[in-house]
Coordinates of C-alpha atoms in Angstrom, one line a residue:
M6 CA -0.4 0.1 -0.2
K7 CA 3.1 2.1 0.1
K8 CA 6.7 3.3 -1.0
R9 CA 9.3 3.5 1.4
Y10 CA 10.8 6.6 1.5
K11 CA 12.2 6.6 5.0
L12 CA 14.0 4.5 7.3
A13 CA 12.1 3.1 10.2
M14 CA 12.6 0.2 13.0
W15 CA 10.2 -2.6 13.5
G16 CA 8.9 -3.9 16.6
S17 CA 10.2 -7.5 16.8
A18 CA 6.6 -9.1 17.1
A19 CA 7.1 -10.8 13.6
L20 CA 10.2 -12.8 13.5
V21 CA 10.7 -13.5 16.8
A22 CA 7.1 -15.1 16.9
L23 CA 8.5 -17.9 14.6
S24 CA 11.0 -18.3 16.7
L25 CA 9.5 -20.9 18.9
A26 CA 11.2 -23.9 17.1
A27 CA 14.3 -23.7 19.1
C28 CA 12.7 -23.3 22.4
S29 CA 9.9 -26.2 22.0
N30 CA 9.6 -29.5 20.6
G31 CA 6.8 -28.7 18.2
G32 CA 6.6 -27.7 14.5
D33 CA 7.4 -29.8 11.3
S34 CA 11.2 -29.8 10.7
A35 CA 10.4 -29.6 6.7
T36 CA 11.2 -26.5 5.3
A37 CA 8.3 -24.5 3.8
K38 CA 8.9 -23.5 0.5
T39 CA 8.3 -19.6 0.0
P40 CA 4.6 -18.7 -1.6
K41 CA 4.2 -16.9 -4.7
L42 CA 2.1 -14.4 -3.6
P43 CA 0.2 -11.8 -5.7
Q44 CA 0.6 -8.0 -5.5
T45 CA -2.9 -7.1 -6.3
F46 CA -6.2 -8.1 -5.1
S47 CA -9.6 -7.3 -6.4
A48 CA -13.3 -8.6 -5.1
S49 CA -15.6 -10.4 -7.7
G50 CA -18.2 -8.4 -8.5
K51 CA -19.5 -4.8 -8.5
A52 CA -18.6 -2.2 -6.0
D53 CA -21.6 -1.4 -3.8
S54 CA -22.3 2.6 -3.3
K55 CA -24.3 1.9 0.3
A56 CA -21.0 -0.5 1.4
N57 CA -18.5 2.6 0.0
D58 CA -20.5 5.1 2.1
G59 CA -19.5 2.6 5.0
T60 CA -16.3 2.4 6.8
L61 CA -13.0 0.7 5.5
K62 CA -11.6 -1.3 8.6
I63 CA -7.9 -2.0 8.8
G64 CA -5.6 -3.5 11.4
E65 CA -2.1 -2.5 12.7
V66 CA -0.3 -5.2 14.0
S67 CA 1.7 -4.1 16.8
P68 CA 2.2 -5.4 20.4
S69 CA 2.3 -1.5 21.7
P70 CA 0.4 1.3 21.2
F71 CA 1.8 3.5 18.4
T72 CA 3.4 6.8 19.3
G73 CA 1.6 9.4 17.5
I74 CA 4.3 10.9 15.5
S75 CA 2.7 11.7 12.1
D76 CA 5.9 13.7 10.1
P77 CA 7.6 11.8 7.7
L78 CA 10.8 13.4 9.0
L79 CA 10.4 12.8 12.9
I80 CA 8.8 9.1 12.5
S81 CA 11.2 6.2 13.8
A82 CA 8.8 3.3 14.2
K83 CA 7.0 1.8 11.2
T84 CA 3.5 1.3 13.5
D85 CA 3.8 5.1 13.2
Q86 CA 4.0 5.4 9.7
D87 CA 1.4 2.5 9.4
V88 CA -1.4 4.2 10.8
F89 CA -1.1 7.7 9.3
L90 CA -0.7 6.1 5.9
P91 CA -4.0 7.5 4.6
G92 CA -2.8 10.9 4.4
G93 CA -0.4 9.7 1.6
Q94 CA 3.2 10.1 3.6
N95 CA 3.3 13.8 1.7
N96 CA 5.3 11.8 -1.0
L97 CA 6.9 14.1 -3.5
F98 CA 7.8 11.9 -6.7
A99 CA 5.5 8.8 -8.3
T100 CA 7.4 5.6 -9.5
D101 CA 7.4 2.8 -11.7
N102 CA 7.3 -0.8 -10.2
N103 CA 11.2 -0.7 -10.0
Y104 CA 11.0 2.7 -7.6
K105 CA 12.7 5.4 -10.1
I106 CA 11.2 8.2 -10.2
K107 CA 8.6 9.3 -13.0
D108 CA 6.3 12.2 -13.9
G109 CA 2.9 12.2 -12.9
G110 CA 2.9 13.0 -8.9
L111 CA 2.6 15.9 -6.5
A112 CA 6.1 17.1 -8.1
N113 CA 8.5 15.9 -11.3
L114 CA 12.1 16.0 -10.7
R115 CA 14.4 17.0 -13.3
L116 CA 18.4 16.2 -12.6
D117 CA 20.8 17.7 -14.3
R118 CA 24.5 16.3 -14.3
K119 CA 26.2 18.9 -15.9
N120 CA 24.9 21.9 -13.9
N121 CA 24.7 19.5 -10.7
T122 CA 21.5 20.6 -10.3
A123 CA 18.1 19.0 -9.3
T124 CA 14.6 20.8 -10.2
V125 CA 11.5 20.0 -8.3
T126 CA 8.3 21.2 -9.9
L127 CA 5.0 21.2 -7.9
R128 CA 1.5 20.6 -10.0
N129 CA -0.2 23.6 -9.9
N130 CA -3.3 22.0 -8.0
A131 CA -1.4 20.9 -5.5
K132 CA -2.9 21.8 -1.7
W133 CA -2.7 20.6 1.9
S134 CA -5.7 19.0 3.4
N135 CA -6.8 22.2 4.7
G136 CA -6.8 23.6 1.6
M137 CA -3.3 25.0 1.3
P138 CA -1.3 25.5 -1.4
V139 CA 1.6 23.3 -1.4
T140 CA 4.7 25.9 -2.1
A141 CA 8.4 25.7 -2.9
K142 CA 9.1 26.8 0.4
D143 CA 7.4 23.5 1.8
V144 CA 9.9 21.3 -0.7
E145 CA 12.8 23.6 1.0
Y146 CA 11.7 23.5 4.6
S147 CA 11.8 19.6 4.8
Y148 CA 15.2 19.9 4.6
E149 CA 15.4 22.7 7.2
V150 CA 13.6 20.3 9.4
L151 CA 16.0 17.5 8.4
A152 CA 18.8 19.1 9.0
N153 CA 18.3 21.3 12.1
P154 CA 21.2 20.9 14.8
Q155 CA 18.4 20.4 17.1
T156 CA 15.8 18.1 15.4
K157 CA 14.9 14.9 16.6
S158 CA 14.4 13.6 13.1
Q159 CA 16.4 10.1 13.0
Q160 CA 16.6 10.5 8.8
Y161 CA 19.8 12.2 8.3
S162 CA 22.8 10.9 7.1
E163 CA 26.0 12.7 5.7
N164 CA 25.1 11.9 1.9
F165 CA 22.4 14.8 2.3
E166 CA 26.0 17.2 2.8
N167 CA 26.2 17.0 -1.0
I168 CA 23.9 19.7 -0.9
K169 CA 25.4 22.8 -1.1
G170 CA 25.2 24.5 2.6
M171 CA 23.8 21.7 4.3
K172 CA 27.0 20.9 6.4
D173 CA 27.2 24.3 7.6
Y174 CA 23.3 24.4 8.5
H175 CA 23.5 21.0 10.1
E176 CA 26.3 22.4 12.3
G177 CA 24.5 25.3 13.3
K178 CA 27.1 27.5 11.2
A179 CA 24.1 29.0 8.9
A180 CA 20.6 30.3 9.2
G181 CA 19.8 28.7 6.1
I182 CA 20.9 26.2 3.3
S183 CA 22.5 28.2 0.5
G184 CA 21.9 25.8 -1.8
I185 CA 18.4 25.5 -2.4
T186 CA 16.4 28.2 -4.4
F187 CA 13.5 29.3 -5.5
P188 CA 13.2 30.6 -9.2
D189 CA 9.6 31.9 -9.2
G190 CA 9.9 32.9 -5.0
E191 CA 9.1 30.7 -2.4
N192 CA 5.5 30.7 -3.1
G193 CA 6.0 29.4 -6.4
K194 CA 6.0 25.9 -7.5
K195 CA 9.5 25.5 -8.5
T196 CA 12.6 24.0 -6.0
V197 CA 16.1 23.9 -7.6
I198 CA 18.4 22.0 -5.4
H199 CA 22.3 22.5 -6.1
F200 CA 24.5 19.8 -5.4
D201 CA 28.4 18.8 -5.1
R202 CA 27.4 16.8 -7.6
V203 CA 24.2 14.3 -9.0
T204 CA 24.3 11.0 -7.8
P205 CA 22.9 7.3 -9.5
A206 CA 20.5 7.1 -6.2
M207 CA 19.1 10.5 -7.1
Q208 CA 17.5 8.7 -10.0
Y209 CA 14.8 6.6 -7.4
A210 CA 12.5 7.3 -4.7
G211 CA 13.7 6.8 -1.2
N212 CA 17.6 7.9 -1.7
D213 CA 19.1 9.2 0.8
F214 CA 20.8 12.7 -1.1
M215 CA 17.2 14.3 -1.9
W216 CA 14.5 14.3 0.7
G217 CA 11.1 12.5 -0.9
T218 CA 8.5 14.6 1.0
V219 CA 7.2 18.0 1.6
E220 CA 6.8 19.8 4.7
P221 CA 4.0 22.5 5.5
Y222 CA 5.8 25.1 6.4
E223 CA 3.0 28.0 6.6
Y224 CA 1.2 25.5 9.1
L225 CA 3.8 24.8 11.0
K226 CA 6.3 27.9 10.9
D227 CA 5.0 29.0 14.8
V228 CA 6.3 25.7 16.3
K229 CA 10.0 25.5 16.9
I230 CA 11.5 22.8 14.9
P231 CA 13.1 20.9 18.0
D232 CA 9.4 21.0 19.3
L233 CA 7.6 19.9 16.5
V234 CA 8.1 16.1 17.7
S235 CA 5.5 16.9 20.2
S236 CA 3.8 19.6 18.7
E237 CA -0.3 18.7 18.7
K238 CA 0.3 19.8 14.7
I239 CA 2.2 16.6 14.5
R240 CA 0.3 14.5 16.8
K241 CA -3.3 15.4 16.8
T242 CA -3.7 17.6 14.0
P243 CA -1.2 16.8 11.2
I244 CA -2.3 17.7 7.3
F245 CA -1.4 15.8 4.5
T246 CA -1.3 15.9 1.0
G247 CA -3.0 12.6 0.1
A248 CA -6.0 11.0 -0.8
Y249 CA -7.9 11.0 3.0
K250 CA -7.4 13.8 5.7
L251 CA -7.0 12.9 9.2
D252 CA -10.2 13.2 11.2
K253 CA -9.3 11.9 14.7
V254 CA -6.7 10.7 16.7
V255 CA -7.4 8.3 19.8
E256 CA -3.9 8.2 21.2
G257 CA -2.1 5.0 20.8
E258 CA -4.9 3.1 19.5
S259 CA -6.4 4.7 16.2
T260 CA -6.5 6.7 13.5
S261 CA -9.7 7.9 11.3
W262 CA -10.0 9.4 8.3
S263 CA -12.1 10.7 5.6
P264 CA -11.6 11.6 1.7
N265 CA -9.3 14.7 1.3
K266 CA -11.5 17.3 -1.0
Y267 CA -8.2 19.1 -2.0
Y268 CA -6.2 16.0 -3.3
W269 CA -4.8 16.5 -6.4
G270 CA -5.1 12.8 -7.6
K271 CA -7.9 10.0 -8.1
K272 CA -10.6 10.9 -5.7
A273 CA -11.1 8.3 -2.9
H274 CA -14.3 6.0 -3.0
I275 CA -14.8 4.9 0.4
K276 CA -16.3 7.6 2.9
H277 CA -14.3 6.2 5.9
I278 CA -11.5 4.6 7.0
N279 CA -10.7 3.5 10.5
I280 CA -7.1 2.1 11.7
Q281 CA -7.0 0.4 15.1
I282 CA -4.2 -1.1 16.7
V283 CA -4.3 -5.2 17.0
S284 CA -1.7 -7.1 18.9
P285 CA -0.2 -10.1 17.5
S286 CA -1.6 -12.6 19.6
N287 CA -4.7 -11.9 18.6
V288 CA -4.7 -11.1 15.2
T289 CA -5.9 -14.1 13.9
S290 CA -8.9 -14.5 16.1
A291 CA -9.5 -11.1 14.8
L292 CA -9.9 -12.1 11.3
K293 CA -11.9 -15.1 11.9
A294 CA -14.5 -12.8 13.7
K295 CA -14.3 -10.6 10.5
K296 CA -13.1 -7.8 12.3
Y297 CA -10.8 -6.4 9.6
D298 CA -10.7 -5.6 5.9
F299 CA -7.3 -5.8 5.9
T300 CA -4.0 -5.7 8.0
Q301 CA -1.1 -3.7 8.4
G302 CA 2.1 -3.9 10.1
V303 CA 4.5 -6.9 10.4
Q304 CA 2.7 -10.5 10.1
A305 CA 4.2 -12.7 12.5
A306 CA 5.3 -15.4 10.0
A307 CA 3.7 -18.3 12.7
D308 CA 0.3 -16.8 11.6
Y309 CA 0.8 -17.2 7.7
P310 CA -0.5 -21.0 7.6
K311 CA -3.7 -20.5 9.6
I312 CA -4.4 -16.7 7.7
S313 CA -3.5 -18.2 4.4
K314 CA -6.5 -20.9 4.9
L315 CA -9.2 -18.3 5.8
S316 CA -11.8 -19.0 2.5
N317 CA -12.8 -15.2 3.1
Y318 CA -9.4 -13.6 3.1
K319 CA -6.9 -13.5 0.1
V320 CA -3.3 -12.9 0.8
V321 CA -1.7 -10.5 -0.9
G322 CA 2.5 -9.7 -0.7
A323 CA 5.7 -8.9 -2.0
P324 CA 9.2 -9.4 -0.7
D325 CA 9.7 -6.9 2.2
L326 CA 12.1 -4.2 2.2
G327 CA 13.1 -4.6 5.7
Y328 CA 15.3 -7.3 7.7
Y329 CA 15.7 -8.5 11.1
Y330 CA 19.5 -7.9 12.3
F331 CA 21.9 -8.2 15.5
G332 CA 23.5 -4.6 17.0
F333 CA 26.5 -4.6 18.9
N334 CA 27.2 -1.5 21.0
L335 CA 30.7 -0.2 20.0
G336 CA 30.3 3.3 20.7
H337 CA 28.6 6.6 21.4
L338 CA 27.1 9.8 19.4
D339 CA 28.9 12.7 19.7
T340 CA 26.0 15.5 20.4
K341 CA 28.2 18.4 19.8
T342 CA 28.8 17.0 16.0
N343 CA 26.0 14.8 15.9
T344 CA 28.5 12.1 14.4
Q345 CA 28.9 8.5 15.3
V346 CA 32.0 7.8 17.3
T347 CA 33.8 4.1 17.7
D348 CA 35.2 3.9 21.0
K349 CA 37.7 0.7 21.0
N350 CA 37.7 0.0 24.7
K351 CA 33.9 -1.3 24.2
K352 CA 33.1 -4.3 26.0
M353 CA 31.8 -5.4 22.7
S354 CA 34.7 -3.9 20.4
N355 CA 36.0 -7.6 19.8
K356 CA 35.3 -9.0 16.4
N357 CA 35.8 -12.7 17.8
L358 CA 33.1 -12.4 20.7
R359 CA 30.6 -10.7 18.2
Q360 CA 30.9 -13.6 15.7
A361 CA 30.9 -16.3 18.6
M362 CA 27.7 -15.1 19.6
M363 CA 26.1 -14.9 15.9
Y364 CA 27.4 -18.4 15.1
A365 CA 26.1 -19.9 18.5
I366 CA 22.3 -18.9 17.2
D367 CA 20.7 -21.6 15.0
Q368 CA 18.6 -19.3 12.7
D369 CA 18.2 -21.5 10.0
E370 CA 16.2 -24.4 11.8
V371 CA 14.6 -21.7 13.5
T372 CA 13.5 -20.4 10.5
K373 CA 12.5 -24.0 8.9
K374 CA 10.5 -24.8 11.5
F375 CA 8.3 -21.9 12.0
G376 CA 9.1 -19.7 8.9
N377 CA 6.5 -21.2 7.2
G378 CA 8.3 -20.1 4.0
V379 CA 7.5 -16.5 4.5
S380 CA 10.9 -15.8 6.4
W381 CA 14.2 -17.2 6.1
R382 CA 17.9 -16.4 7.8
A383 CA 19.3 -13.7 6.6
N384 CA 23.2 -13.7 5.1
T385 CA 23.7 -10.0 4.7
L386 CA 22.4 -6.3 5.6
L387 CA 21.3 -6.2 1.8
P388 CA 17.9 -7.4 1.4
P389 CA 17.0 -10.0 -1.6
V390 CA 14.5 -7.7 -3.4
F391 CA 17.7 -5.7 -4.4
K392 CA 18.2 -8.4 -6.8
K393 CA 20.6 -6.1 -8.7
Y394 CA 22.8 -5.4 -5.7
Y395 CA 22.0 -8.5 -3.2
D396 CA 24.9 -11.0 -2.8
K397 CA 23.2 -14.1 -3.3
N398 CA 26.5 -16.4 -2.3
A399 CA 27.2 -14.7 1.0
K400 CA 27.0 -16.9 3.8
G401 CA 26.3 -14.7 6.5
F402 CA 26.4 -16.7 10.0
T403 CA 25.6 -20.4 10.2
Y404 CA 24.7 -22.3 13.3
N405 CA 28.8 -23.5 14.7
Q406 CA 29.2 -24.0 18.2
S407 CA 32.6 -25.5 17.9
K408 CA 33.3 -22.5 16.2
A409 CA 32.2 -20.1 18.4
E410 CA 34.0 -21.7 21.2
K411 CA 36.9 -21.4 19.4
L412 CA 36.5 -18.0 18.3
L413 CA 36.6 -17.1 22.2
D414 CA 39.4 -19.4 23.0
Q415 CA 41.4 -17.4 20.4
A416 CA 40.5 -14.0 21.6
G417 CA 41.4 -14.8 25.1
Y418 CA 38.2 -15.1 26.6
K419 CA 38.5 -18.0 29.1
K420 CA 36.6 -19.8 31.5
K421 CA 37.0 -19.3 35.0
G422 CA 34.2 -21.4 36.7
K423 CA 31.2 -20.7 34.8
W424 CA 31.7 -17.7 32.7
R425 CA 34.5 -16.6 30.6
T426 CA 36.3 -13.8 31.4
Q427 CA 37.6 -10.7 29.5
P428 CA 41.0 -11.1 27.6
N429 CA 42.0 -8.9 30.8
G430 CA 40.9 -11.5 33.4
K431 CA 38.2 -8.8 34.2
P432 CA 34.6 -10.1 34.7
L433 CA 32.2 -10.5 31.7
E434 CA 28.8 -9.4 31.7
I435 CA 26.6 -8.6 28.5
N436 CA 23.6 -6.8 28.4
F437 CA 20.7 -8.0 26.2
A438 CA 17.9 -5.5 25.0
A439 CA 14.5 -7.1 24.1
P440 CA 11.1 -6.2 23.9
N441 CA 8.2 -7.7 25.7
S442 CA 6.2 -9.3 23.3
S443 CA 3.8 -12.3 22.9
E444 CA 4.8 -15.5 24.5
S445 CA 6.9 -16.6 21.3
A446 CA 8.2 -13.7 20.9
N447 CA 10.0 -13.5 24.6
A448 CA 10.7 -17.4 24.4
T449 CA 12.5 -16.9 21.5
S450 CA 14.4 -13.9 23.5
K451 CA 15.1 -16.5 26.1
Y452 CA 16.7 -18.8 23.6
Y453 CA 19.0 -16.4 22.2
V454 CA 20.3 -15.8 25.9
Q455 CA 20.5 -19.3 26.4
Q456 CA 22.7 -20.1 23.4
W457 CA 25.4 -17.5 24.6
R458 CA 25.1 -18.9 27.9
K459 CA 26.1 -22.5 26.8
L460 CA 29.3 -20.5 25.3
G461 CA 30.0 -19.4 28.8
L462 CA 28.9 -15.7 28.0
N463 CA 27.3 -14.4 31.1
V464 CA 24.6 -12.7 29.1
K465 CA 21.6 -11.0 30.9
F466 CA 18.4 -9.0 30.2
T467 CA 18.7 -5.1 30.0
T468 CA 17.4 -4.0 33.1
G469 CA 16.9 -7.7 34.4
K470 CA 13.8 -8.2 32.9
L471 CA 12.4 -7.6 29.2
M472 CA 11.4 -4.1 27.5
E473 CA 8.1 -2.4 27.0
T474 CA 8.2 -1.7 23.1
N475 CA 8.5 2.2 23.1
S476 CA 10.9 1.9 26.1
Y477 CA 13.3 -0.3 24.2
F478 CA 13.2 1.7 21.5
E479 CA 14.2 5.1 23.7
A480 CA 16.8 3.2 24.9
L481 CA 18.4 2.2 21.5
Q482 CA 18.5 5.6 20.4
K483 CA 20.2 7.1 23.5
P484 CA 23.4 8.5 22.8
D485 CA 25.7 6.8 25.0
N486 CA 23.8 4.1 26.5
K487 CA 25.6 2.0 28.9
D488 CA 22.8 -0.7 29.7
I489 CA 22.5 -2.3 26.3
D490 CA 25.5 -4.5 24.7
V491 CA 23.6 -5.9 22.1
W492 CA 20.1 -6.2 20.7
R493 CA 17.6 -7.3 18.2
G494 CA 16.2 -5.0 16.0
G495 CA 14.7 -4.5 12.6
F496 CA 14.7 -1.7 9.9
S497 CA 11.9 -1.1 7.4
V498 CA 14.3 0.6 5.0
S499 CA 14.3 2.8 1.9
S500 CA 13.3 1.8 -1.7
E501 CA 16.8 3.1 -2.7
P502 CA 19.0 0.7 -1.5
T503 CA 22.5 2.9 -0.7
P504 CA 23.0 2.4 3.6
T505 CA 24.5 5.7 4.5
G506 CA 21.0 6.6 6.5
L507 CA 21.3 3.1 8.7
Y508 CA 25.3 2.9 9.0
G509 CA 26.8 6.2 8.0
K510 CA 29.0 8.3 10.7
S511 CA 26.3 11.1 11.0
A512 CA 23.1 8.5 10.8
P513 CA 21.3 8.8 14.1
F514 CA 20.1 4.9 12.8
N515 CA 23.6 4.0 13.4
M516 CA 22.6 3.0 17.1
G517 CA 25.5 0.7 17.4
H518 CA 27.9 3.8 16.4
F519 CA 30.1 1.7 14.1
V520 CA 32.5 4.2 12.1
S521 CA 35.2 2.9 9.8
K522 CA 37.3 4.5 6.8
E523 CA 36.6 1.3 4.8
N524 CA 32.7 1.4 5.5
T525 CA 32.4 5.1 4.7
Q526 CA 34.5 4.5 1.7
L527 CA 32.6 1.6 0.3
M528 CA 29.1 3.6 0.7
S529 CA 30.3 6.5 -0.6
N530 CA 31.6 4.2 -3.5
M531 CA 27.9 3.8 -4.5
N532 CA 27.6 6.7 -5.8
N533 CA 30.6 7.9 -7.2
D534 CA 30.7 8.9 -10.7
K535 CA 31.9 5.7 -12.0
A536 CA 28.9 4.3 -10.0
W537 CA 26.9 5.3 -12.9
N538 CA 27.9 1.9 -14.4
E539 CA 25.6 -0.5 -13.0
K540 CA 28.4 -3.4 -13.0
Y541 CA 30.5 -1.2 -11.0
R542 CA 27.9 0.0 -8.6
A543 CA 26.8 -3.6 -7.8
K544 CA 29.9 -5.0 -7.1
Q545 CA 30.3 -1.7 -4.2
F546 CA 27.1 -2.8 -2.5
K547 CA 28.3 -6.9 -2.5
D548 CA 31.8 -5.9 -1.2
W549 CA 29.9 -3.3 1.3
Q550 CA 28.0 -6.8 2.3
E551 CA 31.1 -8.8 2.6
Y552 CA 32.5 -6.7 4.7
M553 CA 29.8 -5.6 7.3
N554 CA 30.0 -9.5 7.4
K555 CA 33.3 -9.6 8.5
E556 CA 33.4 -7.2 11.1
T557 CA 30.1 -8.5 12.3
A558 CA 29.1 -4.7 14.0
Y559 CA 25.3 -5.3 13.0
A560 CA 24.6 -9.1 11.9
P561 CA 22.1 -10.4 9.8
A562 CA 19.2 -12.5 10.9
S563 CA 16.4 -13.2 8.8
F564 CA 14.4 -11.8 5.6
S565 CA 10.7 -12.1 4.9
L566 CA 8.1 -11.6 2.4
D567 CA 5.7 -8.5 3.7
W568 CA 2.1 -10.2 3.3
Q569 CA -1.1 -9.0 4.6
P570 CA -4.7 -10.9 4.2
V571 CA -7.5 -8.9 2.5
N572 CA -10.9 -9.7 2.7
K573 CA -13.1 -10.9 -0.2
R574 CA -15.4 -7.4 -0.2
V575 CA -12.5 -5.5 -0.8
K576 CA -11.6 -4.2 -4.4
G577 CA -8.8 -2.6 -6.0
Y578 CA -5.6 -3.6 -3.5
S579 CA -2.1 -2.9 -4.4
V580 CA 1.2 -3.2 -3.0
K581 CA 3.0 -2.7 -6.4
P582 CA 5.3 0.5 -6.1
A583 CA 3.6 2.3 -9.2
D584 CA 0.0 2.1 -7.4
S585 CA 1.1 4.1 -4.4
D586 CA 0.0 7.4 -4.6
D587 CA -3.5 6.1 -5.8
A588 CA -3.6 3.1 -3.1
F589 CA -6.1 3.8 -1.2
S590 CA -8.1 6.2 -3.6
N591 CA -8.6 2.8 -5.7
L592 CA -10.3 0.8 -2.9
Q593 CA -13.9 -0.1 -3.4
L594 CA -15.9 -2.4 -1.1
T595 CA -18.9 -4.9 -2.7
Q596 CA -20.7 -5.2 0.5
T597 CA -21.9 -3.4 3.4
E598 CA -20.4 -5.7 5.8
T599 CA -17.0 -7.8 5.8
K600 CA -17.4 -11.4 4.3

């Protein structure tokens, strides 16, 4: 139902719900085949006008309430992104099914490699859901919010400093961004962005050299940028550019929508939309009770066999733009310079220790038993949906207990009684952060701890117990968290795969604070002048994947399909990227009640 223009953190409900295999005797040991799912569904029969006057009911699968952040620049959790999707995410550009930018969206894009500029031209009828026109200033203001030195945005990375004047603005040395100009004035429809150089990534939505959404300057200008994240104009009364306008937010629980009469595109058919949080443990029974027309969020692989057999629902899906990973705390964020700093004296700084912990986990066995084909062990930090760049030959980390023990022995982590000590002989205690979720999710987290303890590593849960999900997210994002040594998380990634926004030296999402010259260089190579040659560019991505596996600052856990059940009264459902702008306005209903 959407394009991915940003990076967001997943909760852990989905993957960990499939991981009981390693903790119980149940399950089928046979490997399930990955299902071939359609990307569209349209119910048979004609749309019913009375049904369209009713309510489309959507379940957002999440183990915790949403925080209520609606702004694409400030969102860091996927649940927040999902509950505000009918508003259209304020996306600027239309794309084809490979996420390549094309004409026909809220704005058109022209790249000029000779003059190193990008010209963004808004359509004349572009308006916000309160009737205000979308202006060139709205395009520019998104960059001000993104790069403000006091912003709460997690989306910034050093790649944006390719824009002239951006670095000075980000460091507080300039009041504005000199490289963004308005040929027809701030209230015009044209914005020109001046770069040091135009890069290959800029051809695709979701790149982190250009921001892909607009920000309502006139509506927000009275709110100081550092206060936006807590503002009522973001959390209670936000405005959007999409097919629907927001009517109501019930804090943490639901959002309600009606058609946006100012939308520039195809007008919506269904008069009301309600999106409600549903617990992963309740979603199957809720569907059996016909409570939702479809779901959003990350579905548990363990639920796939039951849900796919429901006769009144059709499962629709596509390869996911995301993955699960393990992260290690290797440093801190320098809040003065807003850059990540790797500390060689950190507890987890020894590469052998990190690799040993990964080899101690049998992720293959977990996904064979409970992945049901919709989830499988990941071998790199790049999802296979990016076929040109994904390294299918990378080995990743397969279960090997003896190798894990040998790595620790070689690095000097010797056993002293029950537990291994640090190479300097001091006690070693490792804090593992994991959120409190479903019964199976919690069992999986305990399995990880169990496996690490088998190695003689004294691993304990941070705070002594599983964490509430939103508190877990907040803890991970602290500049210098001394209470987390390792965690398991998930990223919903951008539709352009350059990973600087996750693992760059200025990326807030680089929560393990991993920085190296080689990592920076490899990511830079993905968009240098040579990278206009696709063969060269693909090699840089594959070299980076190999390097990250070798360093194990972050380690791949699992890939998956993004699948959702759609009730058979729904017409016009599509997850194709090219259908994104009209994804909600294409929807219709064939009967008044859910089938």
